[in-house]
CSV table of C-alpha atoms and ligand atoms in Angstrom, one decimal:
chain,number,residue,atom,x,y,z
A,1,MET,CA,61.4,-24.9,34.5
A,2,ASN,CA,59.2,-25.6,37.5
A,3,GLY,CA,57.7,-22.6,39.3
A,4,ILE,CA,59.5,-19.4,40.2
A,5,PRO,CA,63.3,-19.7,40.8
A,6,GLY,CA,64.1,-19.1,44.4
A,7,ALA,CA,60.5,-19.2,45.6
A,8,SER,CA,60.8,-22.0,48.0
A,9,ALA,CA,64.4,-21.5,49.2
A,10,ALA,CA,64.4,-18.2,51.0
A,11,GLY,CA,67.2,-17.9,53.5
A,12,SER,CA,69.0,-21.1,52.5
A,13,GLY,CA,72.2,-19.4,51.2
A,14,ASN,CA,73.8,-20.6,48.0
A,15,ARG,CA,72.8,-24.2,48.3
A,16,GLY,CA,71.5,-25.6,45.0
A,17,ALA,CA,72.1,-22.4,43.1
A,18,HIS,CA,72.3,-24.3,39.8
A,19,GLY,CA,69.1,-26.3,39.1
A,20,ALA,CA,66.9,-28.1,41.5
A,21,GLY,CA,68.5,-29.5,44.7
A,22,PRO,CA,67.8,-32.8,46.4
A,23,GLY,CA,64.1,-33.7,46.4
A,24,GLY,CA,63.4,-31.4,43.5
A,25,ARG,CA,63.8,-28.3,45.5
A,26,LEU,CA,64.2,-25.0,43.7
A,27,PRO,CA,67.5,-23.3,43.5
A,28,ALA,CA,68.6,-21.3,46.6
A,29,GLY,CA,68.6,-18.1,44.6
A,30,PHE,CA,70.0,-14.6,45.2
A,31,PRO,CA,72.8,-13.6,45.4
A,32,ALA,CA,74.3,-16.4,43.3
A,33,VAL,CA,71.3,-16.4,41.0
A,34,ARG,CA,70.8,-13.1,39.1
A,35,PRO,CA,68.3,-13.3,36.2
A,36,ARG,CA,69.2,-9.8,35.3
A,37,ARG,CA,72.7,-10.9,34.0
A,38,LEU,CA,71.1,-12.1,30.7
A,39,ARG,CA,69.2,-8.8,30.3
A,40,ARG,CA,72.2,-6.5,30.5
A,41,SER,CA,72.6,-5.6,26.9
A,42,PRO,CA,70.5,-5.6,23.7
A,43,ALA,CA,73.0,-8.1,22.2
A,44,LEU,CA,72.6,-10.5,25.1
A,45,ARG,CA,68.8,-10.1,25.1
A,46,ARG,CA,68.8,-10.8,21.4
A,47,LEU,CA,71.0,-13.9,21.9
A,48,VAL,CA,68.7,-15.5,24.5
A,49,SER,CA,65.4,-14.4,23.0
A,50,ASN,CA,63.4,-17.5,21.9
A,51,VAL,CA,60.0,-16.3,20.9
A,52,ARG,CA,60.3,-15.0,17.4
A,53,LEU,CA,57.9,-14.0,14.7
A,54,HIS,CA,58.5,-14.8,11.1
A,55,PRO,CA,56.7,-13.2,8.1
A,56,ALA,CA,55.9,-16.6,6.6
A,57,ASP,CA,53.8,-17.5,9.7
A,58,LEU,CA,51.5,-14.5,9.2
A,59,ILE,CA,48.2,-14.4,7.4
A,60,LEU,CA,46.6,-11.2,6.2
A,61,PRO,CA,42.8,-11.0,6.3
A,62,MET,CA,41.5,-9.1,3.3
A,63,PHE,CA,38.0,-7.8,2.4
A,64,VAL,CA,36.9,-7.5,-1.2
A,65,LYS,CA,33.6,-5.8,-2.1
A,66,GLU,CA,31.6,-6.3,-5.2
A,67,GLY,CA,30.7,-3.4,-7.5
A,68,VAL,CA,32.9,-0.7,-6.2
A,69,ASP,CA,35.4,1.5,-8.0
A,70,GLU,CA,37.4,2.8,-5.1
A,71,PRO,CA,38.7,1.0,-2.0
A,72,ALA,CA,36.6,2.1,1.0
A,73,ALA,CA,38.3,3.0,4.3
A,74,LEU,CA,36.8,1.5,7.5
A,75,THR,CA,36.3,4.0,10.3
A,76,SER,CA,36.6,1.4,13.1
A,77,MET,CA,39.8,-0.2,11.5
A,78,PRO,CA,42.0,2.7,10.5
A,79,GLY,CA,44.4,1.4,7.8
A,80,VAL,CA,42.2,-1.4,6.7
A,81,VAL,CA,40.0,-1.1,3.6
A,82,GLN,CA,37.3,-2.9,1.7
A,83,HIS,CA,39.1,-3.6,-1.6
A,84,THR,CA,38.0,-3.4,-5.2
A,85,ARG,CA,39.1,-6.3,-7.3
A,86,SER,CA,42.0,-4.3,-8.6
A,87,SER,CA,43.1,-2.8,-5.3
A,88,LEU,CA,43.0,-6.3,-3.8
A,89,LEU,CA,45.6,-7.4,-6.3
A,90,LYS,CA,47.9,-4.5,-5.6
A,91,ALA,CA,47.7,-5.2,-1.9
A,92,ALA,CA,48.2,-8.9,-2.4
A,93,VAL,CA,51.4,-8.2,-4.3
A,94,GLU,CA,52.6,-6.0,-1.4
A,95,ALA,CA,51.9,-8.9,1.0
A,96,VAL,CA,54.0,-11.2,-1.2
A,97,GLU,CA,56.8,-8.7,-1.4
A,98,ALA,CA,56.8,-8.4,2.4
A,99,GLY,CA,57.1,-12.2,2.7
A,100,VAL,CA,53.7,-12.7,4.3
A,101,GLY,CA,52.8,-16.4,4.3
A,102,GLY,CA,49.1,-16.3,3.4
A,103,LEU,CA,46.0,-14.3,2.9
A,104,ILE,CA,42.5,-15.0,3.8
A,105,LEU,CA,39.7,-13.6,1.8
A,106,PHE,CA,36.3,-12.2,2.9
A,107,GLY,CA,33.7,-11.2,0.3
A,108,VAL,CA,31.2,-8.4,0.6
A,109,PRO,CA,28.5,-9.1,-2.0
A,110,ALA,CA,26.4,-6.4,-3.7
A,111,ALA,CA,23.2,-8.3,-2.9
A,112,LYS,CA,22.2,-10.6,0.0
A,113,ASP,CA,19.4,-13.0,0.5
A,114,ALA,CA,18.1,-15.5,3.1
A,115,ARG,CA,20.3,-18.4,1.8
A,116,GLY,CA,23.4,-16.4,1.0
A,117,SER,CA,23.3,-17.3,-2.7
A,118,ALA,CA,26.3,-15.2,-3.6
A,119,ALA,CA,28.5,-17.3,-1.4
A,120,ASP,CA,28.7,-20.3,-3.8
A,121,ASP,CA,27.9,-18.5,-7.1
A,122,PRO,CA,30.8,-19.1,-9.5
A,123,ALA,CA,30.4,-15.4,-10.4
A,124,GLY,CA,30.3,-14.3,-6.7
A,125,ILE,CA,32.8,-11.8,-5.6
A,126,VAL,CA,35.2,-14.2,-3.7
A,127,GLN,CA,35.3,-16.6,-6.6
A,128,LEU,CA,36.1,-13.9,-9.1
A,129,ALA,CA,38.7,-12.3,-6.8
A,130,LEU,CA,40.3,-15.7,-6.3
A,131,ALA,CA,40.7,-16.3,-10.0
A,132,ASP,CA,42.4,-12.8,-10.2
A,133,LEU,CA,44.7,-13.7,-7.3
A,134,VAL,CA,45.7,-17.1,-8.7
A,135,ALA,CA,46.7,-15.3,-11.9
A,136,GLU,CA,48.6,-12.5,-10.1
A,137,VAL,CA,50.2,-14.1,-7.1
A,138,GLY,CA,49.4,-17.8,-7.3
A,139,GLY,CA,52.2,-19.9,-5.9
A,140,ASP,CA,53.8,-16.9,-4.1
A,141,ILE,CA,51.4,-16.8,-1.1
A,142,VAL,CA,48.8,-19.3,0.3
A,143,LEU,CA,45.4,-18.2,-0.9
A,144,MET,CA,42.8,-19.0,1.7
A,145,THR,CA,39.1,-18.3,2.0
A,146,ASP,CA,36.9,-17.7,5.0
A,147,LEU,CA,34.0,-20.2,4.6
A,148,CYS,CA,30.8,-18.8,6.1
A,149,LEU,CA,27.4,-17.4,5.3
A,150,ASP,CA,27.1,-14.3,7.4
A,151,GLU,CA,28.6,-11.9,4.8
A,152,TYR,CA,26.0,-13.2,2.3
A,153,THR,CA,22.8,-13.6,4.2
A,154,ASP,CA,20.3,-10.7,4.5
A,155,HIS,CA,19.7,-11.6,8.2
A,156,GLY,CA,23.4,-11.6,9.0
A,157,HIS,CA,23.6,-15.1,10.6
A,158,CYS,CA,26.2,-17.7,9.8
A,159,GLY,CA,23.6,-20.3,8.7
A,160,LEU,CA,20.2,-20.8,7.2
A,161,LEU,CA,17.2,-20.0,9.4
A,162,THR,CA,14.2,-22.1,10.3
A,163,ASP,CA,10.7,-20.6,10.1
A,164,ALA,CA,11.1,-20.0,13.8
A,165,GLY,CA,14.1,-17.9,13.2
A,166,GLU,CA,16.7,-20.3,14.6
A,167,VAL,CA,19.9,-21.2,12.8
A,168,ASP,CA,19.3,-24.6,11.2
A,169,ASN,CA,22.6,-26.5,11.7
A,170,ASP,CA,22.1,-29.4,9.4
A,171,ALA,CA,20.6,-27.5,6.5
A,172,THR,CA,23.5,-25.1,6.8
A,173,LEU,CA,26.0,-27.9,6.3
A,174,ALA,CA,24.8,-28.4,2.7
A,175,ARG,CA,25.3,-24.8,2.0
A,176,TYR,CA,28.9,-24.9,3.5
A,177,ALA,CA,29.7,-28.0,1.4
A,178,SER,CA,28.6,-26.1,-1.8
A,179,ILE,CA,30.6,-23.0,-0.9
A,180,ALA,CA,33.7,-25.1,-0.2
A,181,VAL,CA,33.5,-26.6,-3.7
A,182,ALA,CA,32.9,-23.2,-5.3
A,183,GLN,CA,35.9,-21.7,-3.5
A,184,ALA,CA,38.1,-24.7,-4.4
A,185,ARG,CA,37.1,-24.6,-8.0
A,186,ALA,CA,37.9,-20.8,-8.1
A,187,GLY,CA,41.4,-21.5,-6.8
A,188,ALA,CA,41.3,-21.5,-3.0
A,189,GLU,CA,44.3,-23.4,-1.6
A,190,VAL,CA,42.9,-23.7,1.9
A,191,VAL,CA,39.4,-23.3,3.1
A,192,ALA,CA,38.6,-22.0,6.6
A,193,PRO,CA,35.1,-22.7,7.9
A,194,SER,CA,34.2,-20.1,10.6
A,195,GLY,CA,30.5,-20.7,11.2
A,196,MET,CA,30.7,-23.1,14.2
A,197,MET,CA,28.1,-25.4,13.0
A,198,ASP,CA,28.4,-29.0,14.4
A,199,GLY,CA,29.7,-31.3,11.7
A,200,GLN,CA,30.9,-28.6,9.4
A,201,VAL,CA,34.4,-29.9,8.9
A,202,GLY,CA,33.1,-33.4,8.0
A,203,ALA,CA,30.5,-32.1,5.6
A,204,ILE,CA,33.1,-29.8,3.9
A,205,ARG,CA,35.7,-32.6,3.7
A,206,ALA,CA,33.2,-35.0,2.1
A,207,ALA,CA,32.1,-32.4,-0.5
A,208,LEU,CA,35.7,-31.5,-1.4
A,209,ASP,CA,36.7,-35.1,-1.7
A,210,ALA,CA,33.7,-35.9,-3.9
A,211,ASP,CA,34.7,-33.1,-6.2
A,212,GLY,CA,38.3,-34.3,-6.5
A,213,PHE,CA,39.8,-31.9,-4.0
A,214,THR,CA,41.1,-34.6,-1.7
A,215,ASP,CA,44.4,-32.7,-1.2
A,216,LEU,CA,42.9,-29.3,-0.3
A,217,PRO,CA,43.5,-28.6,3.4
A,218,ILE,CA,40.9,-27.3,5.9
A,219,LEU,CA,41.9,-24.8,8.5
A,220,ALA,CA,39.1,-25.1,11.0
A,221,TYR,CA,38.0,-22.2,13.2
A,222,SER,CA,37.7,-24.8,15.9
A,223,ALA,CA,37.6,-22.8,19.1
A,224,LYS,CA,35.7,-19.7,18.1
A,225,TYR,CA,34.1,-17.6,20.8
A,226,ALA,CA,31.0,-15.4,20.8
A,227,SER,CA,33.1,-12.2,21.2
A,228,ALA,CA,32.7,-8.5,21.5
A,229,PHE,CA,36.0,-8.2,19.8
A,230,TYR,CA,34.4,-8.9,16.4
A,231,GLY,CA,32.7,-5.5,16.5
A,232,PRO,CA,34.7,-3.7,13.8
A,233,PHE,CA,34.7,-6.7,11.5
A,234,ARG,CA,30.9,-6.4,11.3
A,235,GLU,CA,31.5,-3.0,9.6
A,236,ALA,CA,34.2,-4.4,7.4
A,237,ALA,CA,32.2,-7.3,6.2
A,238,GLU,CA,28.8,-5.6,6.5
A,239,CYS,CA,27.5,-8.7,8.4
A,240,ALA,CA,26.0,-7.6,11.8
A,241,PRO,CA,23.2,-10.0,12.7
A,242,GLN,CA,19.8,-8.3,12.1
A,243,PHE,CA,18.4,-9.9,15.2
A,244,GLY,CA,19.8,-11.8,18.1
A,245,ASP,CA,23.4,-12.8,18.4
A,246,ARG,CA,25.7,-15.7,17.6
A,247,ALA,CA,25.8,-17.1,21.1
A,248,GLY,CA,23.7,-20.1,20.0
A,249,TYR,CA,26.6,-21.4,17.8
A,250,GLN,CA,29.8,-19.7,18.9
A,251,GLN,CA,31.4,-20.7,22.2
A,252,ASP,CA,30.6,-19.1,25.5
A,253,PRO,CA,33.7,-17.3,26.9
A,254,ALA,CA,32.6,-18.5,30.4
A,255,ARG,CA,33.1,-22.2,29.6
A,256,SER,CA,36.4,-23.9,30.6
A,257,VAL,CA,39.1,-24.8,28.2
A,258,VAL,CA,37.8,-28.4,28.2
A,259,GLU,CA,35.0,-27.4,25.8
A,260,ALA,CA,37.6,-25.9,23.4
A,261,LEU,CA,39.6,-29.1,23.5
A,262,ARG,CA,36.5,-31.1,22.6
A,263,GLU,CA,35.7,-28.9,19.7
A,264,VAL,CA,39.2,-29.3,18.4
A,265,ALA,CA,39.1,-33.1,18.8
A,266,LEU,CA,35.9,-33.3,16.9
A,267,ASP,CA,37.2,-31.1,14.1
A,268,LEU,CA,40.4,-33.3,13.9
A,269,ALA,CA,38.3,-36.4,13.8
A,270,GLU,CA,36.3,-34.9,10.9
A,271,GLY,CA,39.4,-34.2,9.0
A,272,ALA,CA,40.7,-30.8,9.9
A,273,ASP,CA,44.3,-30.3,8.9
A,274,ALA,CA,45.0,-27.3,11.1
A,275,VAL,CA,42.9,-25.6,13.9
A,276,MET,CA,42.4,-22.1,15.0
A,277,VAL,CA,41.6,-20.2,18.1
A,278,LYS,CA,39.7,-16.9,17.8
A,279,PRO,CA,40.0,-14.2,19.2
A,280,ALA,CA,43.6,-14.4,20.3
A,281,LEU,CA,44.5,-12.1,23.1
A,282,ALA,CA,41.6,-12.9,25.5
A,283,TYR,CA,42.0,-16.6,24.8
A,284,LEU,CA,45.7,-17.3,25.3
A,285,ASP,CA,44.9,-20.0,27.9
A,286,VAL,CA,42.8,-21.8,25.3
A,287,LEU,CA,45.6,-21.4,22.7
A,288,ARG,CA,48.2,-22.8,25.1
A,289,ALA,CA,46.0,-25.8,26.0
A,290,ILE,CA,45.4,-26.6,22.4
A,291,ALA,CA,49.0,-26.2,21.3
A,292,ASP,CA,50.0,-28.6,24.1
A,293,THR,CA,47.4,-31.2,23.0
A,294,VAL,CA,47.3,-31.4,19.2
A,295,ASP,CA,49.9,-32.5,16.6
A,296,VAL,CA,48.7,-30.2,13.8
A,297,PRO,CA,49.5,-26.6,13.1
A,298,VAL,CA,47.7,-24.2,15.4
A,299,ALA,CA,46.6,-20.8,14.2
A,300,ALA,CA,45.3,-17.8,16.2
A,301,TYR,CA,43.3,-14.9,14.9
A,302,GLN,CA,44.1,-11.5,16.2
A,303,VAL,CA,40.6,-10.1,15.4
A,304,SER,CA,39.3,-6.7,14.4
A,305,GLY,CA,38.6,-5.5,17.9
A,306,GLU,CA,42.1,-6.4,19.0
A,307,TYR,CA,43.4,-4.3,16.1
A,308,ALA,CA,41.0,-1.4,16.8
A,309,MET,CA,41.8,-1.2,20.5
A,310,VAL,CA,45.5,-0.7,19.8
A,311,GLU,CA,45.0,1.7,16.9
A,312,ALA,CA,42.5,3.8,18.9
A,313,ALA,CA,44.7,4.0,22.0
A,314,ALA,CA,47.7,4.9,19.9
A,315,ALA,CA,45.8,7.6,18.0
A,316,ALA,CA,44.8,9.1,21.4
A,317,GLY,CA,48.5,9.1,22.4
A,318,TRP,CA,47.9,6.6,25.2
A,319,ILE,CA,50.0,3.8,24.1
A,320,ASP,CA,53.2,3.1,22.0
A,321,ARG,CA,51.6,1.6,18.9
A,322,ASP,CA,54.5,-0.3,17.5
A,323,ARG,CA,55.5,-1.8,20.8
A,324,ALA,CA,52.0,-2.7,21.6
A,325,ILE,CA,51.6,-4.5,18.2
A,326,ALA,CA,54.9,-6.4,18.8
A,327,GLU,CA,54.0,-7.3,22.3
A,328,THR,CA,50.6,-8.7,21.5
A,329,LEU,CA,51.9,-10.8,18.6
A,330,THR,CA,54.8,-12.0,20.7
A,331,ALA,CA,52.3,-13.1,23.4
A,332,ILE,CA,50.2,-15.0,20.9
A,333,SER,CA,53.3,-16.7,19.6
A,334,ARG,CA,54.5,-17.5,23.1
A,335,ALA,CA,51.1,-19.0,23.9
A,336,GLY,CA,51.7,-21.6,21.2
A,337,ALA,CA,50.4,-20.2,17.8
A,338,ASP,CA,52.3,-21.5,14.8
A,339,ILE,CA,50.4,-19.2,12.5
A,340,ILE,CA,48.9,-15.8,13.3
A,341,LEU,CA,46.1,-14.0,11.4
A,342,THR,CA,46.6,-10.3,11.8
A,343,TYR,CA,45.5,-7.1,10.0
A,344,TRP,CA,49.0,-5.8,10.7
A,345,ALA,CA,50.6,-8.7,8.7
A,346,VAL,CA,52.3,-6.6,6.0
A,347,GLU,CA,53.6,-3.9,8.3
A,348,VAL,CA,54.9,-6.4,10.8
A,349,ALA,CA,56.5,-8.5,8.0
A,350,ARG,CA,58.3,-5.5,6.6
A,351,GLY,CA,59.5,-4.6,10.1
A,352,LEU,CA,60.8,-8.1,10.7
A,353,ALA,CA,62.6,-8.0,7.4
A,354,ALA,CA,64.2,-4.6,8.3
A,355,THR,CA,65.6,-5.9,11.6
A,356,ARG,CA,67.1,-9.1,10.3
B,1,LIG,C1,32.4,-15.1,10.4
B,1,LIG,C2,33.6,-14.4,10.8
B,1,LIG,C3,33.7,-13.3,11.7
B,1,LIG,C4,35.1,-13.0,11.8
B,1,LIG,C5,35.8,-13.8,11.0
B,1,LIG,N1,34.9,-14.7,10.4
B,1,LIG,C6,32.6,-12.6,12.4
B,1,LIG,C7,31.8,-13.2,13.4
B,1,LIG,O1,31.9,-14.4,13.7
B,1,LIG,O2,30.9,-12.6,13.9
B,1,LIG,C8,35.6,-11.9,12.7
B,1,LIG,C9,37.0,-11.5,12.4
B,1,LIG,C10,37.4,-10.2,13.1
B,1,LIG,O3,36.7,-9.7,14.0
B,1,LIG,O4,38.5,-9.7,12.7
B,1,LIG,N2,32.4,-15.2,9.0
């Protein structure tokens, strides 16, 4: 479809009412053309609807915290918790039963240090939780890990710091490589690097290959923006930067889509198997551009702030929660996402199953 039907043919009667007329002109339009005809009934609307969500395309982000006996509710993300190792398993089984396609694990360690030692410790929280998950739900849902350092460093940045307090790109790559191998050995089926270091996908690919994990895919957070919408996540993962911000490594929202396409191209050249855009709703243009360009699966992450906004407005009675959730996810899908990461994954998957 080119442009708006009828836009260029005002006053020309019924000529060309079906499709473009001579010279590629748009249809003449009303009264022969009436788009409302296909909106007349729920059955008709359902018949012609062509943007559909499926539970198998949803990924549930999950937080697991070391050394706790009870799951902890998150004030800024009502309905989302930091799991214990056992409550994580119960929730993962629920995700499987709802038909959710994957889960992505974030660890909250008991102790942090400058180099994020817990991230690649075989006895670190994510590695232990992965082993539990493999035993409980292995094969029933894709087990993924977020691969980053910010949850593990005492300074809260996504990489190692130089003496001057700057994030050291190349030194960080060695840490990411080691974390990838630790996660793979513990049972991760997909690793998802989210730190936005240059060369991270290549470094992780090489390390996985050298350890025998040549067939383990990388879902790259390729176009990841320095966003205010990560606010609630910083409570969930206890990883707010202790100084400065992430603008030195995450993308600037005020750069054109061309930069995102370049990041994606670099990640693909380094061996990424699928790419991600993050956040989702404020970057639908980026998502569309990438979906139109690449020949790998494209994921979009509906982040913590996107979740919190809808929940907060709904709690205040200002918005219809269920419709808002469906509408945002439909928009993300319409913009080209093959896979959507969302904290609503289980609820939405259940709802989709009920309406089928
Ligand atoms: C970094 C990471 C972040 C999120 C996912 N991975 C935080 C950040 O970049 O500051 C945010 C996810 C969300 O807001 O839901 N490890």
